[in-house]
Every structure is written in structure tokens, then in C-alpha cells.
Coordinates of C-alpha atoms in Angstrom, one line a residue:
Chain A
X1 CA 52.7 204.3 136.8
X2 CA 52.0 200.9 135.7
X3 CA 54.0 199.8 132.7
X4 CA 52.8 198.0 129.6
X5 CA 49.4 196.5 129.5
X6 CA 48.9 193.5 127.3
X7 CA 45.9 191.3 126.5
X8 CA 46.2 187.6 126.6
X9 CA 44.2 185.7 123.9
X10 CA 42.3 182.7 125.1
X11 CA 43.3 183.3 128.6
X12 CA 39.7 182.8 129.6
X13 CA 37.2 180.4 128.1
X14 CA 34.9 183.3 127.2
X15 CA 36.7 185.1 124.4
X16 CA 34.8 188.3 124.9
X17 CA 36.1 188.5 128.5
X18 CA 39.7 188.7 127.7
X19 CA 42.4 188.5 130.3
X20 CA 44.8 191.2 130.8
X21 CA 48.2 191.6 132.4
X22 CA 50.0 194.7 133.6
X23 CA 53.8 195.0 133.9
X24 CA 53.7 196.3 137.5
X25 CA 57.2 195.8 138.9
X26 CA 60.1 196.8 136.7
X27 CA 63.2 194.6 136.8
X28 CA 65.3 197.0 139.0
X29 CA 62.5 197.2 141.5
X30 CA 62.2 193.4 141.7
X31 CA 66.0 192.9 141.9
X32 CA 66.3 195.4 144.7
X33 CA 63.3 193.9 146.5
X34 CA 64.8 190.4 146.6
X35 CA 68.4 191.4 147.2
X36 CA 67.3 193.8 149.9
X37 CA 65.1 191.2 151.5
X38 CA 67.9 188.8 151.9
X39 CA 70.2 191.5 153.2
X40 CA 67.6 192.6 155.7
X41 CA 67.1 189.1 156.9
X42 CA 70.8 188.6 157.5
X43 CA 71.2 192.1 159.1
X44 CA 68.4 191.5 161.5
X45 CA 69.6 188.0 162.4
X46 CA 73.2 189.0 162.9
X47 CA 72.2 192.3 164.6
X48 CA 70.3 190.3 167.2
X49 CA 73.4 188.1 167.7
X50 CA 75.5 191.3 168.2
X51 CA 72.9 192.5 170.6
X52 CA 73.3 189.3 172.6
X53 CA 76.9 190.4 173.5
X54 CA 75.4 193.2 175.6
X55 CA 71.6 192.9 175.7
X56 CA 71.1 196.2 177.4
X57 CA 70.9 199.9 176.8
X58 CA 72.0 200.9 180.3
X59 CA 75.3 201.0 182.0
X60 CA 77.8 198.1 181.9
X61 CA 78.2 198.3 185.6
X62 CA 75.7 197.3 186.9
X63 CA 74.3 195.5 183.8
X64 CA 70.6 195.1 183.5
X65 CA 69.6 193.0 180.6
X66 CA 66.7 194.1 178.5
X67 CA 65.9 190.7 177.0
X68 CA 67.7 187.4 176.3
X69 CA 67.3 186.8 172.6
X70 CA 67.7 183.1 171.8
X71 CA 70.8 182.1 169.9
X72 CA 68.8 179.8 167.6
X73 CA 67.0 182.9 166.2
X74 CA 70.2 184.7 165.4
X75 CA 72.9 184.5 162.7
X76 CA 76.6 184.3 163.1
X77 CA 77.0 182.0 166.2
X78 CA 79.2 184.5 168.1
X79 CA 79.9 188.2 168.2
X80 CA 82.8 188.2 165.8
X81 CA 80.9 186.0 163.3
X82 CA 77.8 188.1 163.5
X83 CA 79.8 191.2 162.9
X84 CA 81.3 189.7 159.8
X85 CA 77.7 189.0 158.5
X86 CA 76.6 192.4 159.5
X87 CA 79.5 194.3 158.0
X88 CA 79.2 192.3 154.7
X89 CA 75.5 192.5 154.1
X90 CA 75.2 196.1 155.1
X91 CA 76.9 196.9 151.8
X92 CA 74.3 194.9 149.9
X93 CA 71.6 196.6 151.9
X94 CA 73.0 200.1 151.2
X95 CA 73.8 199.4 147.6
X96 CA 70.3 198.1 146.7
X97 CA 68.7 201.0 148.7
X98 CA 70.7 203.6 146.7
X99 CA 70.1 201.8 143.4
X100 CA 66.4 201.6 144.1
X101 CA 66.2 205.3 145.0
X102 CA 68.1 206.3 141.9
X103 CA 66.0 204.1 139.7
X104 CA 62.7 205.4 141.1
X105 CA 63.8 209.0 140.7
X106 CA 65.2 208.7 137.2
X107 CA 62.6 206.4 135.7
X108 CA 59.7 208.3 137.2
X109 CA 58.4 205.0 138.6
X110 CA 58.3 206.7 142.1
X111 CA 54.8 208.0 141.2
X112 CA 53.6 204.4 141.6
X113 CA 54.8 204.1 145.1
X114 CA 55.6 207.5 146.7
X115 CA 53.0 208.6 149.3
X116 CA 52.0 212.2 148.7
X117 CA 49.6 214.5 150.4
X118 CA 46.9 213.8 147.8
X119 CA 46.9 210.2 149.0
X120 CA 45.9 211.1 152.5
X121 CA 42.1 211.1 151.9
X122 CA 42.3 207.5 150.6
X123 CA 44.0 206.2 153.7
X124 CA 41.0 206.1 156.0
X125 CA 38.7 204.2 153.7
X126 CA 41.4 201.6 153.2
X127 CA 42.0 201.3 156.9
X128 CA 38.2 200.9 157.4
X129 CA 38.2 198.2 154.8
X130 CA 41.1 196.2 156.3
X131 CA 40.2 196.5 159.9
X132 CA 36.6 197.5 160.3
X133 CA 34.8 195.6 157.5
X134 CA 34.3 198.8 155.5
X135 CA 33.4 198.6 151.8
X136 CA 36.4 198.0 149.5
X137 CA 37.4 201.3 147.9
X138 CA 37.7 201.3 144.1
X139 CA 41.1 200.2 143.0
X140 CA 42.5 202.7 140.5
X141 CA 46.2 202.2 140.7
X142 CA 48.8 199.5 141.3
X143 CA 49.2 200.6 144.9
X144 CA 46.4 201.9 147.1
X145 CA 47.1 204.9 149.4
X146 CA 47.7 202.7 152.4
X147 CA 50.2 200.6 150.4
X148 CA 52.0 203.8 149.3
X149 CA 52.1 204.9 152.8
X150 CA 53.6 201.6 154.0
X151 CA 56.2 201.4 151.2
X152 CA 57.2 205.0 151.6
X153 CA 57.5 204.7 155.3
X154 CA 59.5 201.5 155.2
X155 CA 62.0 203.1 152.8
X156 CA 62.4 206.0 155.2
X157 CA 62.9 203.5 158.0
X158 CA 65.6 201.8 155.8
X159 CA 67.4 205.1 155.4
X160 CA 67.2 205.7 159.2
X161 CA 68.5 202.2 159.8
X162 CA 71.5 203.0 157.7
X163 CA 72.1 206.4 159.3
X164 CA 71.8 205.1 162.9
X165 CA 74.0 202.2 161.9
X166 CA 76.6 204.6 160.5
X167 CA 76.5 206.5 163.8
X168 CA 77.2 203.3 165.8
X169 CA 79.9 202.1 163.4
X170 CA 81.6 205.5 163.0
X171 CA 80.7 207.7 166.0
X172 CA 83.8 209.7 165.6
X173 CA 84.0 210.2 161.8
X174 CA 80.2 210.9 161.8
X175 CA 80.1 212.5 165.2
X176 CA 77.5 215.0 163.9
X177 CA 75.2 212.1 163.0
X178 CA 75.7 210.5 166.5
X179 CA 75.1 213.9 168.0
X180 CA 71.8 214.3 166.1
X181 CA 70.7 211.0 167.6
X182 CA 71.7 212.0 171.2
X183 CA 75.1 210.5 171.1
X184 CA 76.5 207.0 170.5
X185 CA 74.6 205.5 173.3
X186 CA 71.2 206.7 171.9
X187 CA 72.1 205.8 168.3
X188 CA 72.3 202.2 169.5
X189 CA 68.8 202.5 171.0
X190 CA 67.4 204.1 167.8
X191 CA 69.1 201.4 165.6
X192 CA 67.4 198.7 167.7
X193 CA 64.0 200.5 167.7
X194 CA 64.1 201.0 163.9
X195 CA 64.7 197.3 163.4
X196 CA 61.5 196.5 165.3
X197 CA 59.6 199.1 163.2
X198 CA 60.9 197.4 160.1
X199 CA 60.0 194.0 161.4
X200 CA 56.4 195.3 162.1
X201 CA 56.2 196.3 158.4
X202 CA 57.6 192.9 157.3
X203 CA 54.9 191.2 159.4
X204 CA 52.1 193.2 157.9
X205 CA 53.6 192.9 154.4
X206 CA 53.8 189.1 154.7
X207 CA 50.2 188.8 156.0
X208 CA 49.0 190.9 153.0
X209 CA 51.0 188.8 150.6
X210 CA 49.4 185.6 151.9
X211 CA 46.0 187.1 151.8
X212 CA 46.3 188.3 148.2
X213 CA 47.4 185.0 146.9
X214 CA 49.8 183.6 144.2
X215 CA 49.0 186.0 141.3
X216 CA 49.9 189.0 143.4
X217 CA 53.1 187.3 144.8
X218 CA 54.2 186.1 141.4
X219 CA 54.1 189.7 140.1
X220 CA 57.1 190.5 142.3
X221 CA 58.9 187.7 140.6
X222 CA 57.9 188.3 137.0
X223 CA 56.8 191.9 137.0
X224 CA 53.5 190.9 135.3
X225 CA 50.3 190.9 137.2
X226 CA 47.5 189.0 135.5
X227 CA 44.0 190.4 135.7
X228 CA 44.7 193.4 137.8
X229 CA 41.9 194.6 139.9
X230 CA 42.2 198.1 138.5
X231 CA 41.7 199.1 134.9
X232 CA 44.7 201.1 133.8
X233 CA 43.0 202.0 130.4
Chain B
X1 CA 30.5 208.8 157.5
X2 CA 34.1 209.1 156.3
X3 CA 36.2 212.2 156.6
X4 CA 36.1 213.0 152.9
X5 CA 32.5 213.8 153.3
X6 CA 33.2 217.4 152.5
X7 CA 34.3 216.8 148.9
X8 CA 32.2 213.7 148.3
X9 CA 30.8 215.2 145.1
X10 CA 34.3 215.7 143.8
X11 CA 35.2 212.1 144.5
X12 CA 32.0 210.9 142.9
X13 CA 32.5 212.7 139.7
X14 CA 36.0 211.3 139.5
X15 CA 35.0 207.8 139.9
X16 CA 32.2 208.3 137.5
X17 CA 34.7 209.4 134.9
X18 CA 36.8 206.4 135.9
X19 CA 39.9 208.4 135.6
X20 CA 41.8 210.9 137.7
X21 CA 44.4 213.1 136.1
X22 CA 47.0 210.4 136.8
X23 CA 45.0 207.6 135.3
X24 CA 44.9 209.6 132.1
X25 CA 48.6 209.8 132.1
X26 CA 48.7 206.0 132.4
X27 CA 46.3 205.7 129.5
X28 CA 48.4 207.6 127.1
X29 CA 51.5 205.5 127.8
X30 CA 49.6 202.2 127.8
X31 CA 47.8 202.8 124.6
X32 CA 51.1 203.4 122.9
X33 CA 52.6 200.2 124.2
X34 CA 49.4 198.3 123.4
X35 CA 49.5 199.4 119.8
X36 CA 53.1 198.2 119.6
X37 CA 52.1 194.7 120.7
X38 CA 48.4 194.3 120.8
X39 CA 47.7 190.8 121.9
X40 CA 49.7 187.8 123.0
X41 CA 48.7 184.2 123.5
X42 CA 48.7 182.5 126.9
X43 CA 51.7 180.6 125.8
X44 CA 53.6 183.7 124.9
X45 CA 52.6 185.2 128.2
X46 CA 54.1 182.3 130.1
X47 CA 57.3 182.7 128.0
X48 CA 57.5 186.3 129.0
X49 CA 57.0 185.4 132.6
X50 CA 59.8 182.9 132.4
X51 CA 62.1 185.3 130.8
X52 CA 61.4 187.9 133.5
X53 CA 61.9 185.4 136.2
X54 CA 65.3 184.4 134.8
X55 CA 66.4 188.0 135.0
X56 CA 66.3 187.6 138.8
X57 CA 69.1 185.1 138.8
X58 CA 71.6 187.6 140.3
X59 CA 69.7 187.1 143.5
X60 CA 70.6 183.5 143.6
X61 CA 74.3 184.5 143.8
X62 CA 73.6 185.4 147.4
X63 CA 73.1 181.7 147.9
X64 CA 76.9 181.3 147.8
X65 CA 76.8 182.4 151.5
X66 CA 74.8 179.3 152.3
X67 CA 77.6 177.0 151.0
X68 CA 79.8 176.3 154.0
X69 CA 83.0 176.2 151.9
X70 CA 82.4 179.6 150.4
X71 CA 80.9 181.3 153.4
X72 CA 84.1 182.0 155.4
X73 CA 86.1 183.4 152.5
X74 CA 83.2 185.6 151.4
X75 CA 82.6 187.0 154.9
X76 CA 86.3 187.6 155.2
X77 CA 86.2 189.6 152.0
X78 CA 83.2 191.5 153.4
X79 CA 85.1 192.3 156.5
X80 CA 88.1 193.3 154.5
X81 CA 86.0 195.6 152.3
X82 CA 84.6 197.2 155.5
X83 CA 88.1 197.7 156.9
X84 CA 89.2 199.3 153.6
X85 CA 86.2 201.6 153.8
X86 CA 87.0 202.4 157.4
X87 CA 90.5 203.4 156.4
X88 CA 89.1 205.7 153.7
X89 CA 86.7 207.3 156.1
X90 CA 89.3 208.0 158.7
X91 CA 90.4 211.6 158.8
X92 CA 93.5 212.7 160.8
X93 CA 91.9 216.0 161.7
X94 CA 88.6 214.5 162.9
X95 CA 88.7 214.5 166.7
X96 CA 86.7 212.2 168.9
X97 CA 84.2 214.1 171.0
X98 CA 85.5 215.1 174.4
X99 CA 83.4 215.6 177.5
X100 CA 83.1 217.7 180.7
X101 CA 84.5 216.2 183.9
X102 CA 80.9 216.0 185.1
X103 CA 80.0 213.6 182.3
X104 CA 82.8 211.1 183.1
X105 CA 81.7 207.6 184.2
X106 CA 82.8 207.0 187.9
X107 CA 86.1 205.0 188.0
X108 CA 84.5 202.1 189.8
X109 CA 82.0 201.8 186.9
X110 CA 84.6 201.7 184.2
X111 CA 84.5 198.0 183.1
X112 CA 87.4 195.7 182.9
X113 CA 87.8 193.5 179.9
X114 CA 90.6 191.0 179.5
X115 CA 91.2 188.2 177.2
X116 CA 93.1 186.3 179.9
X117 CA 94.0 187.7 183.3
X118 CA 93.3 191.0 185.1
X119 CA 96.8 191.2 186.4
X120 CA 99.7 189.6 184.5
X121 CA 102.0 190.5 187.4
X122 CA 104.3 193.1 185.8
X123 CA 107.3 193.9 188.0
X124 CA 107.3 197.7 187.8
X125 CA 111.0 198.1 188.9
X126 CA 112.2 196.1 185.9
X127 CA 109.7 197.4 183.4
X128 CA 110.8 199.0 180.2
X129 CA 109.2 199.4 176.8
X130 CA 111.3 197.7 174.2
X131 CA 111.3 199.6 170.9
X132 CA 112.4 198.0 167.6
X133 CA 111.8 198.2 163.9
X134 CA 112.0 201.2 161.6
X135 CA 113.4 203.6 164.2
X136 CA 116.6 205.5 164.6
X137 CA 116.9 204.8 168.4
X138 CA 115.8 201.3 169.2
X139 CA 116.2 199.9 172.7
X140 CA 114.7 200.0 176.2
X141 CA 112.6 203.0 177.3
X142 CA 111.7 203.6 180.9
X143 CA 108.4 205.0 182.2
X144 CA 110.1 208.2 183.3
X145 CA 111.4 208.8 179.8
X146 CA 107.8 208.5 178.5
X147 CA 106.5 210.7 181.3
X148 CA 109.0 213.4 180.5
X149 CA 107.1 214.0 177.2
X150 CA 104.2 216.5 177.2
X151 CA 101.3 215.2 179.3
X152 CA 97.8 215.2 177.8
X153 CA 94.6 214.6 179.6
X154 CA 91.3 213.8 177.8
X155 CA 87.8 212.8 178.7
X156 CA 86.8 210.5 175.9
X157 CA 84.3 207.8 175.1
X158 CA 85.5 204.2 175.4
X159 CA 83.4 201.9 173.2
X160 CA 83.5 198.1 173.5
X161 CA 82.8 195.9 170.5
X162 CA 80.2 194.3 172.7
X163 CA 78.1 197.4 172.6
X164 CA 78.7 199.2 175.9
X165 CA 80.4 202.5 176.3
X166 CA 81.7 204.6 179.1
X167 CA 83.4 208.0 179.3
X168 CA 86.8 207.8 180.9
X169 CA 89.5 210.3 181.9
X170 CA 92.8 209.3 180.4
X171 CA 96.2 210.8 180.8
X172 CA 99.5 210.2 179.0
X173 CA 101.6 211.4 176.2
X174 CA 100.8 211.4 172.5
X175 CA 102.1 208.4 170.7
X176 CA 103.2 210.7 168.0
X177 CA 105.5 212.4 170.5
X178 CA 107.0 209.1 171.5
X179 CA 107.4 208.2 167.8
X180 CA 109.4 211.4 167.4
X181 CA 111.6 210.5 170.5
X182 CA 112.5 207.1 169.1
X183 CA 113.0 208.5 165.6
X184 CA 110.4 206.4 164.0
X185 CA 110.1 206.3 160.2
X186 CA 106.5 207.4 159.9
X187 CA 106.4 206.3 156.2
X188 CA 106.3 202.7 157.6
X189 CA 102.7 201.8 157.7
X190 CA 102.2 200.0 161.0
X191 CA 102.9 200.0 164.7
X192 CA 102.7 196.7 166.5
X193 CA 102.6 196.2 170.3
X194 CA 103.0 193.2 172.6
X195 CA 101.8 193.0 176.1
X196 CA 102.7 191.3 179.4
X197 CA 99.7 189.1 179.2
X198 CA 100.7 187.9 175.7
X199 CA 98.1 190.0 174.0
X200 CA 99.2 191.7 170.8
X201 CA 97.8 194.4 168.6
X202 CA 98.7 196.6 165.6
X203 CA 97.8 200.0 164.4
X204 CA 97.8 201.9 161.1
X205 CA 100.3 204.8 161.1
X206 CA 97.6 207.5 160.5
X207 CA 95.8 206.5 163.7
X208 CA 99.2 206.2 165.6
X209 CA 99.9 209.9 164.6
X210 CA 96.4 211.1 165.6
X211 CA 96.6 213.8 168.3
X212 CA 94.2 211.9 170.6
X213 CA 96.2 208.6 170.4
X214 CA 98.0 208.3 173.7
X215 CA 100.6 206.1 175.4
X216 CA 98.4 206.2 178.5
X217 CA 99.9 205.9 182.1
X218 CA 97.0 207.6 184.0
X219 CA 93.3 207.1 184.4
X220 CA 91.3 209.5 186.5
X221 CA 94.4 211.4 187.3
X222 CA 95.9 208.4 189.1
X223 CA 98.6 206.1 187.9
X224 CA 97.1 203.2 185.9
X225 CA 95.9 200.3 188.2
X226 CA 97.2 196.9 187.4
X227 CA 93.8 195.8 186.1
X228 CA 93.6 198.8 183.7
X229 CA 97.0 198.0 182.2
X230 CA 99.8 199.4 184.4
X231 CA 102.2 200.7 183.8
X232 CA 101.4 201.6 180.2
X233 CA 98.5 201.1 177.8
X234 CA 97.1 202.5 174.6
X235 CA 94.2 205.0 174.7
X236 CA 92.8 205.5 171.2
X237 CA 89.4 207.4 171.2
X238 CA 89.2 206.8 167.4
X239 CA 89.3 203.0 167.8
X240 CA 87.2 200.3 169.3
X241 CA 88.1 199.0 172.8
X242 CA 90.1 195.9 171.9
X243 CA 92.6 197.9 169.9
X244 CA 93.6 199.7 173.1
X245 CA 96.1 197.2 174.4
X246 CA 97.1 197.1 178.1
X247 CA 100.3 196.2 180.0
X248 CA 102.5 197.2 177.0
X249 CA 106.0 195.7 176.9
X250 CA 107.1 196.0 173.2
X251 CA 106.5 198.5 170.5
X252 CA 107.7 198.0 166.9
X253 CA 107.4 200.2 163.9
X254 CA 106.9 198.0 160.9
X255 CA 106.6 198.1 157.1
X256 CA 104.9 194.7 157.0
X257 CA 102.6 193.3 159.6
X258 CA 103.9 190.0 161.0
X259 CA 101.2 189.8 163.7
X260 CA 97.8 191.5 163.3
X261 CA 96.1 191.3 166.7
X262 CA 94.7 188.8 169.1
X263 CA 91.0 189.4 168.4
X264 CA 91.6 190.0 164.8
X265 CA 93.1 186.5 164.6
X266 CA 89.8 185.2 166.0
X267 CA 87.9 187.0 163.2
X268 CA 87.3 190.6 164.3
X269 CA 87.9 193.7 162.2
X270 CA 91.5 194.9 162.1
X271 CA 91.0 198.6 161.4
X272 CA 87.8 199.1 163.5
X273 CA 88.1 202.9 163.5
X274 CA 85.2 204.7 165.1

């Protein structure tokens, strides 16, 4: 649900066509978004440095490397350093994730973002619009069905990244978790695969942010979106 | 045509109304808030934006990690917090998974990792484990004294901090049995060990007393080879590989840690419980 709607006087030269703004992103959501983004950036960078210590998912003997990730695109400089970054920022990542989840549930704000079965029919028109030059579906809410799908999925991926990470960090204390993933060895594979899935989201997300311009971007900083496409009244 | 063809009329009527059930919900809420503050000027709107932006300042705190002088202490605190959490998560009754003989990695594929040399040249005839610290019976202990204690064999996963893992077959005696033999004060918090290759490590008492923590003298039912830490090493399935020191020469029961561990001193985690 979008929050407050306000009207801005004199925002447009034509008084009759008054500008509006919607409080789209509550403070907890914005805080979590930015703290989590920084944490995600550090976790991926340091994770890739950790991966460099054994860039394989096979046996140690003989070792067949999957890929050689460049050191310049990693964080931490060496394995021990990268582990320090990883084991520090994972707490920020988990804390913001939990706080976000709690806030969404208790404020009811989840209705703005949670993808539900009733959003399914709206997915295809949106896809057609983005990828196949289809007509733009009417904008009725802050997030269109495809956005809800993306944000709901990436949250689920975030949860999975934590669970797979936990299985790697504590395969004995959480042996049931490691077992669910096919053992420690596979938990490492999943953890890596989920990182790429999240990166795929980040890529699409950034493309859309660029395409939608400053007003849209600024709303994640201030919460307010000027002249929303949809009419919440 | 699109897949919602079937209920196109329904969709149409909705868009004609301009409101689905949820949009009405929005309406009620918004009208209330609108009445509370009907119109604001452009200037006031900018003020509101600025105020909202300022509320994000906590994010800037993360910038502290970008300052070189602060980075190291902050990361050290992060690692410390993780170690504290690791200690809290450790449960004495939680056993590491064990595996069937058929799942064990062949001996020749069990990797060797040393910080220095494969073989520090231990002279077996003269070897003893020197015991000191908070114990009733300090002194030199021979391998046969250790081997006289109940023998345990286990197939457990050995995980390296680098990321690889193997399942090995380890044999030895429980460290807890040996601690009993030497009359260790188990209220002391730490065990420290020194090695023939000058490696050193330390353990928390809870892990030392864990039933799977072994003073290991056999791998794959054979006496330890020199490369794997003969004549005595630690096998701790609840810890990461570098905690499982090889070529042991000294064991001390300590109330205070005077030395932590070789890799820990380079910046790795101390507890690193799995």
C-alpha cells in the first residue's frame, strides 16, 4: 500500500494540473535497502575472493578449476582478509533482512511488494511490454506484477543465500541444513549458484533504475515519488 | 492475444472503475492523510525530501570500513563477534556426521596442507608429548601410553578453510580420555599445543572434551605417515582443518591463552567450529 499522498502547490505552471507525490518507500524499507545493498556488495566481493582459494567444486586431488576470478574484482586481498569481510558483513546482511521481514509483516506494507497468485495474470502483459514491444499495461499500484515477482524472488534468494551460507559455515551444528542441500559439498555449490542468481536480479534491477530515471531513483532515497504514474486516489 | 483472454470482460470492468478492491483500500487511507495535510508548497516538499534523506545517515556509518585506519579494528571486531556466535552455537552433544567406509576418500587423494614443511623430521624413538599447565600429572608421555587408552575409529569429513573437503578415516584416542589420564583441570578454559614444525594451536575446553575430538595416531587404519603428522596429531571433526595440528610435541592446559594459533595470528578465526 502506498503511504500518504500529498499535493504540491505550484509544482507545475498550470495550477489546474497540480503535481502529486506519494510516500512510496517507508524509512525502514529504505534503510534496509541501502544497508543490505552495501552488505551484498561486500559479501559478493569477499565471497569471490574466498572462492579464489579453491576455485572448484570437484575434488582437491586432482584439482580442476572452474574459473579464475580476477583478484581486482574481489574484496579482501587474501583468503583470511576476505573471510573477515564475509564474517563481518554477513551479520549486517542477516540483520537487515530480518528487520525488513519483520517490518513488512507488522506494518502490512508487504501488500505493496509480496507477489501473490492474483498477480500472476499481470505478469505476461508486463513481460510483453518490456521485451516484445507490447502496450504498456495500466499502472495501478506502486509495483507492477513483474516487480512484485522480482522483489519477492530476490528476498527468497536472500533467505537461501543465508541458509546455504549457514550450512557451509556450520555444517556440524546445522548438519540437517547441510543434509537438506545434499551435504557440505553441495551447500557450497548452492551458495555459489544463488550468488549468481542474485547478481542477475541486481543487473536487471540496475537496468530498470537507469531506464526509469532520477525521480524513480530518488524515491528510494526520500521515500517520496513525485507524479506517480498511478493514481492512488 | 494474451492469456487473460478468458476473463477479459472482468479486467475491463475493473479498469473502467479505475479501482480494484485493493485500490479502494488505498483510497480510504489516503483520503484520511490528505485531509490531515491537504496541500504543500514545492518548497515544503523539498524540505520534506531533505528530512527523509537525512534519516538515511546510518547508512553512511558503513563508510567507516572505507577508512584504512578503522578498517582493521572493525573487521577484527566482526571476526570476534562471529567467533563468539560460533562458541554459542557449539553444542557438546552435536556429533559431526560419520560416513560408511565406502564413502571415504582414497588415502592418496587426501590432500596435504602444511604451513612450512611436509616432514619436520621427528625422531620417533625419542618422541614424547610433554604435558604441562593445569594438570595433576605433568611430564613426558610416550606414544604407547596414549595408545593404551581406548581406541576410537571414525570416518569424518575434513574441511579446509580454502573450501575443499574430504572424508577421511581416523583412529586414535579421545582427547577427553587423555585429559583424564593427565588429571587435567577441565575448568581451565583452553588447551594449547605446539608442534615439531613450530606450528601452534589452541582449543576451547568444550571442543577438547567433545567425544569426536581425537589424539589421532592412525589414518586409514595405518600409523600416521610423516606427512600427515606422525606420530600424533589432532583430529577434530567439529573444527576447520587448520585447527587440527600435526606432529604434536607439547600439550598444555591453560587458564589464559598465551599463544592463540599460527593462522589465527595471520588473521583467521580462532574458534572456527563447524
